[in-house]
Short mmCIF file of C-alpha atoms and ligand atoms in Angstrom, two decimals:
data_model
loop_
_atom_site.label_atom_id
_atom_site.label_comp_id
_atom_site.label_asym_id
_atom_site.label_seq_id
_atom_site.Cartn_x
_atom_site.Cartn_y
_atom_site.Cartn_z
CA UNK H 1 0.00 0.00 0.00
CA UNK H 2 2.71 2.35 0.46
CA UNK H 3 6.49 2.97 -1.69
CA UNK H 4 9.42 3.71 -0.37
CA UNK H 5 10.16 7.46 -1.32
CA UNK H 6 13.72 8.94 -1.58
CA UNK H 7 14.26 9.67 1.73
CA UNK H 8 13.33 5.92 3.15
CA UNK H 9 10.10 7.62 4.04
CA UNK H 10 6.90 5.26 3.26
CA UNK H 11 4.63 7.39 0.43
CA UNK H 12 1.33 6.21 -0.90
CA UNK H 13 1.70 6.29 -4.43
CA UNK H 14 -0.69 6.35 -7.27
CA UNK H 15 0.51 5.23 -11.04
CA UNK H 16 -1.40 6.67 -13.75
CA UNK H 17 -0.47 4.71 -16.86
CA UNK H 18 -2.33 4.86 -20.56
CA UNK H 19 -1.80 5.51 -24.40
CA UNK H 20 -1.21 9.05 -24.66
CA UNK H 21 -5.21 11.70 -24.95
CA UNK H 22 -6.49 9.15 -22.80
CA UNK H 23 -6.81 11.61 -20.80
CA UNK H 24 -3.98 10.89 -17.92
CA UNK H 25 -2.55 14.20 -17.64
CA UNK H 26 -6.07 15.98 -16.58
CA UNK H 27 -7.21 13.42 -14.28
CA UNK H 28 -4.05 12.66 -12.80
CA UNK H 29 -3.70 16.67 -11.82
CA UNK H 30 -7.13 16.90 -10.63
CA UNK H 31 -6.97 13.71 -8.25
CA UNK H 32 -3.58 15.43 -7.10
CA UNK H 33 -4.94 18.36 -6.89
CA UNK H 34 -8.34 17.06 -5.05
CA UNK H 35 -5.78 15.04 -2.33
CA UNK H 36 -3.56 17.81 -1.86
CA UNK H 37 -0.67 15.36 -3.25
CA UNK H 38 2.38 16.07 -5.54
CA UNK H 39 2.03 15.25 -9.38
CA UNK H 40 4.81 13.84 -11.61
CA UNK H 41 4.28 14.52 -15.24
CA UNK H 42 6.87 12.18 -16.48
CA UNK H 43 6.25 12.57 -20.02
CA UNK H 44 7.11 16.12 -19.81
CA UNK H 45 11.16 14.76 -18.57
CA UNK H 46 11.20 12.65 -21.97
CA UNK H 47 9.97 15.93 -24.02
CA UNK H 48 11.99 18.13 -22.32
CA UNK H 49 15.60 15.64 -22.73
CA UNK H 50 14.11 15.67 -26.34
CA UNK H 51 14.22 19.32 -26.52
CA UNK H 52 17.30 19.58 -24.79
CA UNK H 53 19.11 17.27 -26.92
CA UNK H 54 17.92 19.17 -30.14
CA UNK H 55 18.94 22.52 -28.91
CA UNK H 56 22.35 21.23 -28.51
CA UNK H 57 22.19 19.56 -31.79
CA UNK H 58 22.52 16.28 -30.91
CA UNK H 59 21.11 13.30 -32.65
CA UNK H 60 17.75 11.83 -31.21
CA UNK H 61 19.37 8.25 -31.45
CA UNK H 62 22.85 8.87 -29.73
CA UNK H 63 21.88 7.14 -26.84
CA UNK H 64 25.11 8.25 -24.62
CA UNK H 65 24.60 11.63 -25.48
CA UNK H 66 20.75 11.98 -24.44
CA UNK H 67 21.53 10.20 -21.40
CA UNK H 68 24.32 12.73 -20.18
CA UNK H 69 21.71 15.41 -21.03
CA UNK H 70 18.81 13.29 -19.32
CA UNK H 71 21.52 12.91 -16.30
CA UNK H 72 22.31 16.26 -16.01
CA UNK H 73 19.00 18.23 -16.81
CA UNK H 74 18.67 21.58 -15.21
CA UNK H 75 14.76 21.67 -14.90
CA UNK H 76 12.46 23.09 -12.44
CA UNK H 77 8.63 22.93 -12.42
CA UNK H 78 7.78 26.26 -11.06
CA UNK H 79 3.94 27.17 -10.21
CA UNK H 80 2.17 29.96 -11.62
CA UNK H 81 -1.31 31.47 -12.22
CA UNK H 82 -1.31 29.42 -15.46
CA UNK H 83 -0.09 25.72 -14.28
CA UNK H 84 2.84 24.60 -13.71
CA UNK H 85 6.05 25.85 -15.64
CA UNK H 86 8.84 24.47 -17.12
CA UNK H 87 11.99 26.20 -16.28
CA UNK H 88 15.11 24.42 -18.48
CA UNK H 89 18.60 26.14 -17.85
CA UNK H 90 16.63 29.35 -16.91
CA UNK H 91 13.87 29.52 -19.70
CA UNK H 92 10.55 29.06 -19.90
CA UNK H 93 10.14 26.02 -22.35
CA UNK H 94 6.64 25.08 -21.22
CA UNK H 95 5.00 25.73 -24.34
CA UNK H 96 7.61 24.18 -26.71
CA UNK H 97 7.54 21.18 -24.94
CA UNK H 98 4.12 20.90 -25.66
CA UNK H 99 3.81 20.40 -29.69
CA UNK H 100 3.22 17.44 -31.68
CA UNK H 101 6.36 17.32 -32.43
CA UNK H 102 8.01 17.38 -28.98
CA UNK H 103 5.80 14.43 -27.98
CA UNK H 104 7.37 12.59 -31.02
CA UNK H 105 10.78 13.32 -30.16
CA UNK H 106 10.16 12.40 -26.55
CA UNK H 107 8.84 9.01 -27.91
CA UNK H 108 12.02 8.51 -29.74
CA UNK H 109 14.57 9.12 -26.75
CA UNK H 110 12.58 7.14 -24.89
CA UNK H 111 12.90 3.80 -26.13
CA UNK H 112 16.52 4.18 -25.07
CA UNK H 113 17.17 2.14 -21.83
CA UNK H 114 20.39 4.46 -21.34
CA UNK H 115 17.86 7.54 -21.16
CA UNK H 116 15.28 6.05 -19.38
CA UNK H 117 17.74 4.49 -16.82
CA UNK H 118 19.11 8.10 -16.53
CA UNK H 119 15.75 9.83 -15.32
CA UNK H 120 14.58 6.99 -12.79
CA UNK H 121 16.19 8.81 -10.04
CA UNK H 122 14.71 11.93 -10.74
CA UNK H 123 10.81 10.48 -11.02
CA UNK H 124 11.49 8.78 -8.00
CA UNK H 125 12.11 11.75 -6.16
CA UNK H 126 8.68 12.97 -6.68
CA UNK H 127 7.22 10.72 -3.96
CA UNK H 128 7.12 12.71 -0.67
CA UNK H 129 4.45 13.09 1.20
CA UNK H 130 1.82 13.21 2.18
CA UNK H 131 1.25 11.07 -1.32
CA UNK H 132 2.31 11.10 -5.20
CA UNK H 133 0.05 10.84 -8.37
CA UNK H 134 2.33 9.81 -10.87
CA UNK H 135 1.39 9.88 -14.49
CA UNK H 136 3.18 8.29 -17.66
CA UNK H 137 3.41 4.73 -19.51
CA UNK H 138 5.69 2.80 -16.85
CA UNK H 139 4.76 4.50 -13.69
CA UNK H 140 3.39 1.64 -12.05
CA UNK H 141 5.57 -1.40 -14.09
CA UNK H 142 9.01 -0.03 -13.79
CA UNK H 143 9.64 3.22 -11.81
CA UNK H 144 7.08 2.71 -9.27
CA UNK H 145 6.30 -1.09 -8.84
CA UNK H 146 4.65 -1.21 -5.44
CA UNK H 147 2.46 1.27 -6.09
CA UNK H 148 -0.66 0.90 -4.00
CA UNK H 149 -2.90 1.96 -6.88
CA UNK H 150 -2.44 1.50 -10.42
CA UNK H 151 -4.39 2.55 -12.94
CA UNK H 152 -4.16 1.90 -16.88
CA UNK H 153 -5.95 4.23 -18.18
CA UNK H 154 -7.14 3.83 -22.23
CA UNK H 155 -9.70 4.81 -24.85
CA UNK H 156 -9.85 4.61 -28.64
CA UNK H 157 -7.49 5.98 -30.88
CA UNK H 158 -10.47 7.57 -33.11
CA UNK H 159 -11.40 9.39 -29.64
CA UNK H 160 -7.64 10.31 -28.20
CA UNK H 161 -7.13 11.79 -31.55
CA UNK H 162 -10.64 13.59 -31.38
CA UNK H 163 -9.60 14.85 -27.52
CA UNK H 164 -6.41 15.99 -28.68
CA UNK H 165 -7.32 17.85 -31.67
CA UNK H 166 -9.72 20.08 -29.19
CA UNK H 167 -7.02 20.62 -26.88
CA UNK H 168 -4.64 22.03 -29.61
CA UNK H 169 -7.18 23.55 -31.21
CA UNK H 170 -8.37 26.01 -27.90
CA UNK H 171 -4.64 26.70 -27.55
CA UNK H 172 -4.98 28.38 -31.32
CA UNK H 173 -2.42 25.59 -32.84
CA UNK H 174 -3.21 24.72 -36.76
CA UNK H 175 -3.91 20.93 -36.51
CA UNK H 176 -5.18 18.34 -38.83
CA UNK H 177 -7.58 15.41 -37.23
CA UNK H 178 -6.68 12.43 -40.02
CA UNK H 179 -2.56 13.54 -39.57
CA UNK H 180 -2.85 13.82 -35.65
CA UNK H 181 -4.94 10.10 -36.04
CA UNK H 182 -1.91 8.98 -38.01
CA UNK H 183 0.67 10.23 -35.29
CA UNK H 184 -0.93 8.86 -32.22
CA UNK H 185 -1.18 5.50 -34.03
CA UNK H 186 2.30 6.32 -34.60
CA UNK H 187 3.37 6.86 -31.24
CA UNK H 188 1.27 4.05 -29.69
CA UNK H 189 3.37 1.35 -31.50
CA UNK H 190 6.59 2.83 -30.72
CA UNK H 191 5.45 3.04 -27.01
CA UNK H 192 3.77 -0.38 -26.72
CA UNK H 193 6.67 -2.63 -29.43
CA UNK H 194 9.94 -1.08 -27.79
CA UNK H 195 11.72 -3.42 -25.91
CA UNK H 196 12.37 -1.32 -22.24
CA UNK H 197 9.14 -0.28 -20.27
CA UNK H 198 6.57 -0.78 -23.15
CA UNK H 199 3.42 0.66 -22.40
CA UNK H 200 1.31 -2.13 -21.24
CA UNK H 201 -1.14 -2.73 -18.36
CA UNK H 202 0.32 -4.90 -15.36
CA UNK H 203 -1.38 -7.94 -14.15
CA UNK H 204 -2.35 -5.57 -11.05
CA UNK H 205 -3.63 -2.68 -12.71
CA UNK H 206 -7.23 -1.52 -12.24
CA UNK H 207 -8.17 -1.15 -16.34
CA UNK H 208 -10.05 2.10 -17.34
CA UNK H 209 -11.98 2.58 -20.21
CA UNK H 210 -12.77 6.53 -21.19
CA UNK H 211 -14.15 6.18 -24.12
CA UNK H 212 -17.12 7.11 -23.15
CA UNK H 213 -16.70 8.99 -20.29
CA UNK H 214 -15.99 12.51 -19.70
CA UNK H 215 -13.38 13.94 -17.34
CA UNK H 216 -15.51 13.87 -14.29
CA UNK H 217 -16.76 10.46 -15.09
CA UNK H 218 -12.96 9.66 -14.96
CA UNK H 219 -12.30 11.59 -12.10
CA UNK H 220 -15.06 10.21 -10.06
CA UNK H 221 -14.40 6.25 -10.28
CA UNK H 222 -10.30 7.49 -9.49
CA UNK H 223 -11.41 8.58 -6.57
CA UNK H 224 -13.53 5.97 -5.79
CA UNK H 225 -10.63 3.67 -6.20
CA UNK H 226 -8.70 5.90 -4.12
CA UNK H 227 -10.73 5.69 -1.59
CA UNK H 228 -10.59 2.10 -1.14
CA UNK H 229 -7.03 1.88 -1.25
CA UNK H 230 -5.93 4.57 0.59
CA UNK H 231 -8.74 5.09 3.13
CA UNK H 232 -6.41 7.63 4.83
CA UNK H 233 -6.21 9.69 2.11
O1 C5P G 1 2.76 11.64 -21.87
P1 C5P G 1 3.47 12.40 -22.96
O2 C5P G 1 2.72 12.46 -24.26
O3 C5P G 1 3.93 13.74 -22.53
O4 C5P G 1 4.79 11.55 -23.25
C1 C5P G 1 5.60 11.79 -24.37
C2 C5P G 1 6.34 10.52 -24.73
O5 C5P G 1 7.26 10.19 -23.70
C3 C5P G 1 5.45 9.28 -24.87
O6 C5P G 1 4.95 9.11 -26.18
C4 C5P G 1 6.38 8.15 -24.50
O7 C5P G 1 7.13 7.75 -25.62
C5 C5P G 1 7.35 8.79 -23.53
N1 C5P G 1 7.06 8.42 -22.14
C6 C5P G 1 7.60 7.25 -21.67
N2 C5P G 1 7.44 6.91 -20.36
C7 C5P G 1 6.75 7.69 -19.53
C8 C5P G 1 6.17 8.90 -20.01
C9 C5P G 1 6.34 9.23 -21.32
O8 C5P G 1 8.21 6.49 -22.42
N3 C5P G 1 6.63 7.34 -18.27
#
């Protein structure tokens, strides 16, 4: 029921895991948010050692290279009025981080066991109490494996795509729905067919469907879950 955070001290911890628009990111910061426990966005380290690694011109696929810079990222996650910020070497990379095409380079650095190796420490750290939602595609099979709730979290690629064209769309980005389709289709193989951490539901992983739910829907049978688990929540 609990993990062993950083410090030796117990944490409950709850793994978010799921295709990417299934809608992970959203519920996992409003379940943080509702039990006043830390979130760990770990897709965002993958985009931003992606980001990283292009800025300083370095091949995608030099796996010793993109682990040093995965090692040795200077990155803070500063609040604001606006979410959370992403503070790289001094700069505000939030938005950058955020494109289709960051989320493609992310997927390629991180089917590098080097890289991924490199930024276990650093997700691990998240879990402090009182509690940690932690969202990504191996929370709950590789970085945190006694998680006392895991939750795989899915829906169809026809509606990810759908989700995700909305939520570029109301941030004014130019986006096309059969391309984005394409992309995510894209993205899911590489995820689930690499050979470290492929996405894939554990054996003791609490399956959710969203198709045909809406956020709250979501929201509401996490915390029901949640509940159950962690009673002291
Ligand atoms: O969740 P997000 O779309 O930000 O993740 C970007 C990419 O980072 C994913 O497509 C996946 O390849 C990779 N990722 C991962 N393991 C995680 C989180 C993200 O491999 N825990």
């Amino acid at each position: 029921m609990t993990d062993t955070g950083n410090r030796g001290t117990p944490v409950p911890v709850l793994a978010v895991d799921g295709p990417g628009g299934a809608g992970k990111g959203t519920v996992a910061k409003e379940v943080a948010d509702r039990l006043g426990w830390h979130l760990l966005d770990s897709g965002s380290l993958y985009r931003i050692t992606a980001y990283a690694a292009l800025q300083q011109d370095i091949n995608l696929e030099s796996s010793q290279d993109v682990a040093a810079i995965a090692r040795e990222l200077d990155v803070q996650f500063v609040q604001s009025d606006s979410g959370v910020r992403v503070i790289l070497s001094g700069s505000d990379v939030s938005d950058a981080i955020r494109t289709e095409e960051a989320g493609r380079s992310a997927s390629i650095v991180a089917r590098d066991s080097a890289v991924r190796d490199a930024l276990i420490d650093r997700q691990r750290a998240f879990a402090e109490p009182p509690g940690l939602v932690a969202d990504g595609r191996d929370m709950g099979s590789v970085v945190f494996p006694d998680a006392g709730l895991k939750i795989f979290l899915t829906a169809s690629v026809a509606e990810r795509a759908r989700r995700r064209y909305k939520q570029l769309k109301d941030k004014g980005m130019d986006v096309s729905l059969p391309a984005l389709s394409r992309d995510m289709e894209e993205r899911d193989r590489r995820d689930s067919e690499r050979a470290v951490a492929p996405l894939r539901a554990t054996d003791d992983a609490r399956v959710l469907d969203s198709t045909n739910l809406d956020i709250q829907g979501v929201v509401d049978q996490v915390m029901l879950w949640v509940a159950e688990v962690f009673p002291n929540a």
